[in-house]
XYZ file of C-alpha atoms in Angstrom:
434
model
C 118.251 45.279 -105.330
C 118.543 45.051 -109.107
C 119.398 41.678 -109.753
C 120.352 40.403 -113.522
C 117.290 38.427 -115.612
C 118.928 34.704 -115.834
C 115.376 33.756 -117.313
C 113.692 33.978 -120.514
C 110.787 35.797 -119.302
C 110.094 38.741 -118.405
C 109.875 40.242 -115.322
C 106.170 41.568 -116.166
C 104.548 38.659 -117.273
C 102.598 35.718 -115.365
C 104.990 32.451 -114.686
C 103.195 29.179 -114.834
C 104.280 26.827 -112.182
C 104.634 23.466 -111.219
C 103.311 22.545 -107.762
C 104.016 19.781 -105.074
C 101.848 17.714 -103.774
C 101.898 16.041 -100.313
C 100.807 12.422 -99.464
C 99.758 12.094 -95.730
C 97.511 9.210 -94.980
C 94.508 11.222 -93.620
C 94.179 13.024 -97.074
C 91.097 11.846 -99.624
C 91.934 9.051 -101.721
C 91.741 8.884 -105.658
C 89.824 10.828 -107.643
C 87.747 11.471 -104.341
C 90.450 14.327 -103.429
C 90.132 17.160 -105.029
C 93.828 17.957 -104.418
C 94.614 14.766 -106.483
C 92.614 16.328 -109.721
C 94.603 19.718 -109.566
C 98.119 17.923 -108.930
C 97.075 15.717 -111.587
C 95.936 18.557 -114.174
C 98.890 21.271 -113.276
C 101.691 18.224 -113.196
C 99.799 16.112 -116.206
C 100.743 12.997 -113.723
C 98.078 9.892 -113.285
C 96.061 9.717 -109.982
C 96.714 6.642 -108.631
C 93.535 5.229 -107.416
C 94.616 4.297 -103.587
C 96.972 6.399 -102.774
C 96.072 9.792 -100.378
C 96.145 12.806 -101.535
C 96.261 15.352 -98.874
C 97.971 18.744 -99.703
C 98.744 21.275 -102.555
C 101.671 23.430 -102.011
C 102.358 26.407 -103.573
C 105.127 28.625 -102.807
C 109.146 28.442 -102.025
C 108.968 26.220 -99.171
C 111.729 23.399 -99.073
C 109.695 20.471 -98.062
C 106.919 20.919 -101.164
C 108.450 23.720 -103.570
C 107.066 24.989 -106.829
C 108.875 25.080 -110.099
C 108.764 26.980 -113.422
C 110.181 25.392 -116.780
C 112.538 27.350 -118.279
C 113.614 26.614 -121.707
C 116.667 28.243 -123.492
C 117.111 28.419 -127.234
C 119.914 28.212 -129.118
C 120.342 28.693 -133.173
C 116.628 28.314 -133.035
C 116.392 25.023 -131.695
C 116.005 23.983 -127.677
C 118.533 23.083 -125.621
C 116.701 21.387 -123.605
C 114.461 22.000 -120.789
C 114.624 21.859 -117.108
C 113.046 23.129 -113.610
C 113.978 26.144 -111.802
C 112.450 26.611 -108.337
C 110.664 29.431 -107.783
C 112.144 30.149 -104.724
C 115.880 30.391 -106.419
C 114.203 32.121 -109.885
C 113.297 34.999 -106.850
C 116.490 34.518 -105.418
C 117.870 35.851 -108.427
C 115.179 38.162 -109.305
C 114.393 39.683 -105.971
C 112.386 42.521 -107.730
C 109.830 40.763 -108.512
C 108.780 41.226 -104.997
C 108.635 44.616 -104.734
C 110.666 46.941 -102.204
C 108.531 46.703 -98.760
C 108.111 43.047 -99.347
C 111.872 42.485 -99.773
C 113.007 44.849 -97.244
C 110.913 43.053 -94.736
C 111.336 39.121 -95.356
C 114.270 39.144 -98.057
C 114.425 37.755 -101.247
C 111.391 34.688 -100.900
C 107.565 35.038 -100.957
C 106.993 35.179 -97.252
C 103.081 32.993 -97.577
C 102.639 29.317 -98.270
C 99.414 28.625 -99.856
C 98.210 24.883 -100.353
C 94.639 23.402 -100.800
C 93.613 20.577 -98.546
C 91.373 17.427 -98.948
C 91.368 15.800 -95.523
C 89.631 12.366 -95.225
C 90.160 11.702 -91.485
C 91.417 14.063 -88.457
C 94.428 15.997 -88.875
C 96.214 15.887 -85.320
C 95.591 18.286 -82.479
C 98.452 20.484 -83.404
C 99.722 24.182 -82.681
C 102.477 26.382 -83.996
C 104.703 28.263 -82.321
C 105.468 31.857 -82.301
C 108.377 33.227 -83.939
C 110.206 33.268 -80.467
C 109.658 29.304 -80.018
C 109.855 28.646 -83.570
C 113.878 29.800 -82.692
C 114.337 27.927 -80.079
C 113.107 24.454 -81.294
C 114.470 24.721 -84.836
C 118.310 25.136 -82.660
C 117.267 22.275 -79.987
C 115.611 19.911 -82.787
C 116.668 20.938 -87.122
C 115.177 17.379 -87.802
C 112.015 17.574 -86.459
C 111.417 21.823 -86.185
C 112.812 22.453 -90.236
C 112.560 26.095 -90.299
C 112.547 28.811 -87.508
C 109.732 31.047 -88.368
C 106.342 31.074 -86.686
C 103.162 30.040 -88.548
C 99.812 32.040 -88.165
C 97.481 30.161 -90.847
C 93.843 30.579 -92.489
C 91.766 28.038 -93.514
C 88.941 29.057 -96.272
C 86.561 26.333 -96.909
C 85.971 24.950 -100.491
C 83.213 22.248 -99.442
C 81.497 22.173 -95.626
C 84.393 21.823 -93.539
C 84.757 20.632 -90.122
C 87.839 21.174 -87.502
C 88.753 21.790 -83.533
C 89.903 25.322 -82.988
C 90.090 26.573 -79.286
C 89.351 25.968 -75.997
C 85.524 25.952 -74.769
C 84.675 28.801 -72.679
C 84.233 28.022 -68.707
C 80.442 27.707 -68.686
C 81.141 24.655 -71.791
C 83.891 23.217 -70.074
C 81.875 22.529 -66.584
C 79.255 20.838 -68.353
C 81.895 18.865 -69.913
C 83.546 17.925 -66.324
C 80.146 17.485 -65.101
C 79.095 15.235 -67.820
C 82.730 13.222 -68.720
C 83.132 11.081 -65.508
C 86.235 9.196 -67.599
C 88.180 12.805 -68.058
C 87.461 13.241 -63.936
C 89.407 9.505 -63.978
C 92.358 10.989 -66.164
C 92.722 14.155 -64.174
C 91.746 13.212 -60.644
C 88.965 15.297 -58.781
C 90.988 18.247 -57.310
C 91.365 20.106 -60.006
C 88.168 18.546 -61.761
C 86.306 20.259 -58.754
C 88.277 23.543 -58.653
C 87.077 23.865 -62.083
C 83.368 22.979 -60.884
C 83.305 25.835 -58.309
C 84.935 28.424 -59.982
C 83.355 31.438 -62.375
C 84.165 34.229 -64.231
C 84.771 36.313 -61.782
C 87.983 34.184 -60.373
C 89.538 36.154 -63.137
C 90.819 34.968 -66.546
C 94.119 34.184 -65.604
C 93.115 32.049 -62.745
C 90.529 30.138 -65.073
C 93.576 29.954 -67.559
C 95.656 28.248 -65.051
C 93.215 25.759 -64.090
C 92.305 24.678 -67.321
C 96.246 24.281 -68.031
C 96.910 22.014 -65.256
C 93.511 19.855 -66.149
C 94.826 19.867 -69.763
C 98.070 19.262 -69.291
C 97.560 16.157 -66.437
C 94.902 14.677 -69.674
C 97.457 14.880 -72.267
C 100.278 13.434 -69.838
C 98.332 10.092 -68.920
C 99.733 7.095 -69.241
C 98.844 4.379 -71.971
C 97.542 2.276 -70.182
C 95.549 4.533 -68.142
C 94.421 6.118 -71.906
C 93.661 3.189 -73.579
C 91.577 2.130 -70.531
C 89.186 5.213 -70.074
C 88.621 5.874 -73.664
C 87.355 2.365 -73.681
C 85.325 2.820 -71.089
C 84.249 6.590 -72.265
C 83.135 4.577 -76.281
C 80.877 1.650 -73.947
C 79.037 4.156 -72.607
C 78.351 6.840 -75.218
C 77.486 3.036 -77.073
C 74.600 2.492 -73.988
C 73.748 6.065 -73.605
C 72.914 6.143 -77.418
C 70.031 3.556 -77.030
C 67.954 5.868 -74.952
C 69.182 9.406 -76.372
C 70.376 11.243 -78.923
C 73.986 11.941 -78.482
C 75.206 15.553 -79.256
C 77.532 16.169 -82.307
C 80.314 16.435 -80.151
C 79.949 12.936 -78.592
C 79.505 11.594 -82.130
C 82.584 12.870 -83.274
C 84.745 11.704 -80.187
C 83.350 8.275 -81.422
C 84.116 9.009 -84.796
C 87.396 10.049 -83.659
C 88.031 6.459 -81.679
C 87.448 4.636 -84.860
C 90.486 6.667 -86.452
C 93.039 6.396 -83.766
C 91.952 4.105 -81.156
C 93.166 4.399 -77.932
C 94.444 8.027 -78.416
C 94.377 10.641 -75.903
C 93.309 12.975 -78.534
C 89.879 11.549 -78.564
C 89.278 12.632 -75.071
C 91.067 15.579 -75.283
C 88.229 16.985 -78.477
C 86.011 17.684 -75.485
C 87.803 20.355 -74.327
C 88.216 22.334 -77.860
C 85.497 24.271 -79.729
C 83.805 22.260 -82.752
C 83.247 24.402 -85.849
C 81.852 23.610 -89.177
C 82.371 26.295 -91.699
C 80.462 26.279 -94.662
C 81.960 27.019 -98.271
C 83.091 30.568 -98.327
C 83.696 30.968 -94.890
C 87.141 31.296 -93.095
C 88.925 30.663 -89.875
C 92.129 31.808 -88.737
C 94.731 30.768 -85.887
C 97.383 32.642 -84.618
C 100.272 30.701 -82.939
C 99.828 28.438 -80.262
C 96.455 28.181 -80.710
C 95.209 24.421 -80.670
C 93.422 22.749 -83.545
C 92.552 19.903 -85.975
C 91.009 19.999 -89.151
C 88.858 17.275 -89.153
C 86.933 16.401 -92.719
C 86.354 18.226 -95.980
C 88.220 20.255 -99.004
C 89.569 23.817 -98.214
C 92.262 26.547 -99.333
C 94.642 27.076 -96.761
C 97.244 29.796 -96.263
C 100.002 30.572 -93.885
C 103.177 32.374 -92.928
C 106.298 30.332 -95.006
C 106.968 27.625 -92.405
C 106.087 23.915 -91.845
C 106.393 23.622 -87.647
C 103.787 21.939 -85.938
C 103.934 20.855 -82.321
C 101.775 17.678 -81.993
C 100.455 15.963 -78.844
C 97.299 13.381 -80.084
C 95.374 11.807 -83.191
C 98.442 11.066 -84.959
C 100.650 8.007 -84.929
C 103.515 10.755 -85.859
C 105.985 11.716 -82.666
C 104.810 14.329 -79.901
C 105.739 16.903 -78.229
C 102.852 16.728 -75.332
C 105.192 18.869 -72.616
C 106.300 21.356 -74.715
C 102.991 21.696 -76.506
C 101.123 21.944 -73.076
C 103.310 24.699 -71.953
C 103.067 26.892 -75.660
C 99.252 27.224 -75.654
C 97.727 30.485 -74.665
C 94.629 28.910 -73.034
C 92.503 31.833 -74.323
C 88.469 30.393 -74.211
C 85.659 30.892 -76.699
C 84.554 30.347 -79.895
C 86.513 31.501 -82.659
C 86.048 34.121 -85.094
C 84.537 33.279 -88.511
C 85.455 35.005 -91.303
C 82.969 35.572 -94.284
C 85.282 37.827 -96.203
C 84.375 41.037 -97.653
C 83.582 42.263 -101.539
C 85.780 43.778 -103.437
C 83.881 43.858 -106.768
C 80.716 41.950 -107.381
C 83.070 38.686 -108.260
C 85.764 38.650 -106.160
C 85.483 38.297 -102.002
C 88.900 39.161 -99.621
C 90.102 37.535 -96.784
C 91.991 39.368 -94.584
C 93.371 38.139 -90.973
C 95.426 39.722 -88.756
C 98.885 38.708 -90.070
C 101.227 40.951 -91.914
C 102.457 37.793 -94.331
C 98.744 36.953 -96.253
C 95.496 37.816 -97.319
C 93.374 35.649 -99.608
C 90.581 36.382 -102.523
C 88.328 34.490 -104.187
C 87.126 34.952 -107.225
C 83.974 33.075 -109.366
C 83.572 34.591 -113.009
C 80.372 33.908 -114.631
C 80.790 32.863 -118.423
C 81.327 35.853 -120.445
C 82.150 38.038 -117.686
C 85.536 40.441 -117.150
C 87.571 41.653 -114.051
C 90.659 43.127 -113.121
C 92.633 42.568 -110.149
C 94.959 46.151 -109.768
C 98.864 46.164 -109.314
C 99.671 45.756 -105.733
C 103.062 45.889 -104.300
C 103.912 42.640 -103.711
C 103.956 39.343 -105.412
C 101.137 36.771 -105.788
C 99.995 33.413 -106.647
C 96.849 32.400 -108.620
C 95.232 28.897 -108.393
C 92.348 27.923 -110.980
C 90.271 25.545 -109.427
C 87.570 25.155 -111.856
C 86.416 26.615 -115.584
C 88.690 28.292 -118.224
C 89.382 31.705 -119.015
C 91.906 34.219 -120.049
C 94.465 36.599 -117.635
C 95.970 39.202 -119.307
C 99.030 41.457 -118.759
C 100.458 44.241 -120.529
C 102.255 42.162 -122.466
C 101.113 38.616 -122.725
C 97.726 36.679 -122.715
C 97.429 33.411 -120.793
C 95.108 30.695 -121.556
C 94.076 29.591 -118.094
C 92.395 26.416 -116.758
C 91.821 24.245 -113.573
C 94.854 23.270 -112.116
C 96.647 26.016 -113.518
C 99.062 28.202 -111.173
C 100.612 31.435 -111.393
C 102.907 33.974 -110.100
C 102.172 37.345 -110.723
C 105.205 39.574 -109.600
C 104.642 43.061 -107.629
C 102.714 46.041 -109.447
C 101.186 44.572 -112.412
C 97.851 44.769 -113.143
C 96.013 41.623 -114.351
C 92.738 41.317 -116.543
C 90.773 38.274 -116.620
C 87.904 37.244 -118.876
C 86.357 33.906 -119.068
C 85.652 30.997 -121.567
C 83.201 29.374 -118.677
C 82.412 30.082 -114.988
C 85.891 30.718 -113.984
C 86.707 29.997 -110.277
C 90.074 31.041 -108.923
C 92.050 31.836 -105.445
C 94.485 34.106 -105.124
C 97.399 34.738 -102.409
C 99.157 37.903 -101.421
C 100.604 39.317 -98.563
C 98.358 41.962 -96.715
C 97.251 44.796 -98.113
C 97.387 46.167 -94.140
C 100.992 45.437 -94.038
C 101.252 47.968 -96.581
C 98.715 50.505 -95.795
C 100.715 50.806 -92.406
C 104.375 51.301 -93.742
């Protein structure tokens, strides 16, 4: 694996990097998006006032890659400058992943890690397993770009909002019982089949149930759509005057005023609404539905960009295939709150070989170290300005700043201010099972 050093660092040091940034219309506009302010600081670009600003990518990915400048000198003088993606620097410099991590995934960092500002609803959405992944990158290379499967974390920056799951069966009756338009969209046989079963009827029987009432919802016609949801905001509008509506039913109206007429707006009844304060994390294994809904958050994930879509989104869908991928498992999801690793820093960890996340807030004047590990990672300063250190080099460090740090080196950090950072590497289970 020893590969020659084409670049004029080396191999033990930090490299500062040049991130992508992505422009879907439901990110935050402006200076409102915080994902604007660190593109704009780490790229030294203008925001532009109206235009979205919805994801910050960093990592080897194709459709949003990161860069480092590499500069060669000559009799003392430049010759010039120009970008190097990281994903071909590690290409040729596969040791900066370390063995186990190259052994397993080959020579690219095998986690994307972005930070998200989302204005409006994201749309219901799940990923497929590595299996699927195969299958629909061969059938479709245009729409499905890669073939790898896509379990993802989302740690919340601000309060953060999203739909993650299917209710469990006591939820969805009062649901069925109390949404006479989704009885309309799904007809009343298996609307009451639902009604008279319980948990005893077994989970896979419950399972199959709810995916023949989901998948008849999802499947209905225009028409028939743009009909009941109308129907479904006139009343909620009535019912409003003589009640308080529950959060849910202000959201589906929410919702309506985003994409009108969708089927997705409907279909948020049927998924668990959670709101995860700063701090606290929430992961999703492959096709599990969800949509992030409002706020700013970090957000990491196995290296692929495949999402099967089927509402809130004027983007193409995939309603039958994402119907048939789900696994139709009920209840509320797991939060995550993380766990300390020294009094600054707090770890992430999910179930998923690829990642694990920390965060990190360093009072003024304070020190820490984070210890060699075995694989590679990325640092993102979000806020204050400090110092990392490395055996060999100091680097002056400051929001928006983002670096790769390559396997077993140990890093110092002090700070010049409260210092608040995120970093991404992959699981310390993955090796602590090997």
């Amino acid at each position: 694996m020893d590969a020659e050093f084409n670049h004029p660092y080396h191999h033990a040091q930090l490299l500062r990097l040049r991130c992508s940034v992505q422009n879907y219309n439901w990110g935050k506009t402006g200076t409102d998006s915080h994902v604007a302010r660190l593109f704009a600081l780490n790229s030294g670009s203008k925001i532009e006032l109206d235009k979205p600003y919805a994801e910050f990518w960093v990592g080897t990915h194709e459709s949003g890659p990161s860069f480092l400048l590499e500069s060669g000198v000559e009799n003392g003088a430049p010759i010039g400058s120009q970008f190097i993606t990281l994903k071909d620097w590690i290409a040729k410099n596969p040791n900066v992943l370390g063995n186990k991590v190259f052994d397993k995934w080959g020579s690219d960092l095998p986690f994307l890690f972005k930070v998200l500002s989302v204005a409006k609803a994201l749309s219901i959405q799940a990923h497929p397993d590595k299996e699927l992944a195969k299958m629909l990158h061969k059938l479709q290379p245009d729409v499905y770009k890669d073939d790898n499967h896509k379990p993802e974390m989302a740690l919340a920056i601000t309060e953060f909002e999203a739909l993650c799951g299917f209710i469990g069966l006591k939820e969805l009756k009062v649901v069925i019982h109390n949404v006479p338009e989704i009885v309309e969209l799904v007809g009343s046989t298996d609307a009451n089949q639902l009604l008279h079963m319980n948990e005893q009827d077994g989970e896979e029987k419950v399972k199959s149930v709810l995916r023949s009432i989901f998948t008849q919802l999802m499947s209905a016609s225009k028409e028939m759509t743009t009909k009941v949801i109308s129907k479904l905001k006139n009343r909620l509008h009535m019912e409003s005057q003589v009640r308080q509506l529950t959060d849910k039913e202000q959201l589906v109206l929410q919702l309506e005023k985003q994409y009108p007429a969708d089927i997705g707006v409907i279909s948020a009844f049927f998924f668990n609404y959670v709101k995860l304060n700063p701090g606290e994390a929430l992961y999703l294994g492959a096709n599990e539905p969800h949509a992030y809904l409002y706020g700013d958050c970090i957000e990491c994930m196995a290296t692929s960009d495949n999402v099967v879509r089927a509402g809130l989104t004027p983007k193409p869908r995939d309603v039958q295939i994402l119907c048939s991928m789900l696994t139709y498992k009920q209840g509320f999801p797991e939060i995550l709150k993380g766990f300390p690793l020294s009094p600054y820093t707090t770890r992430y960890l999910p179930p998923f070989d690829e990642f694990e996340v920390d965060r990190c807030v360093l009072p003024w004047k304070a020190s820490t170290v984070f210890p060699a590990v075995p694989g590679p990672s990325v640092f993102v300063i979000t806020g204050g300005e400090g110092k990392m250190l490395t055996g060999s080099s100091t680097e002056v460090v400051n929001e928006g700043d983002v670096l790769f740090a390559p396997a077993n080196i140990e890093i110092g950090i002090t700070t010049a201010s409260e210092l608040h950072l995120y970093r991404a590497g992959v699981s310390s289970r993955f090796f602590q099972f090997l």
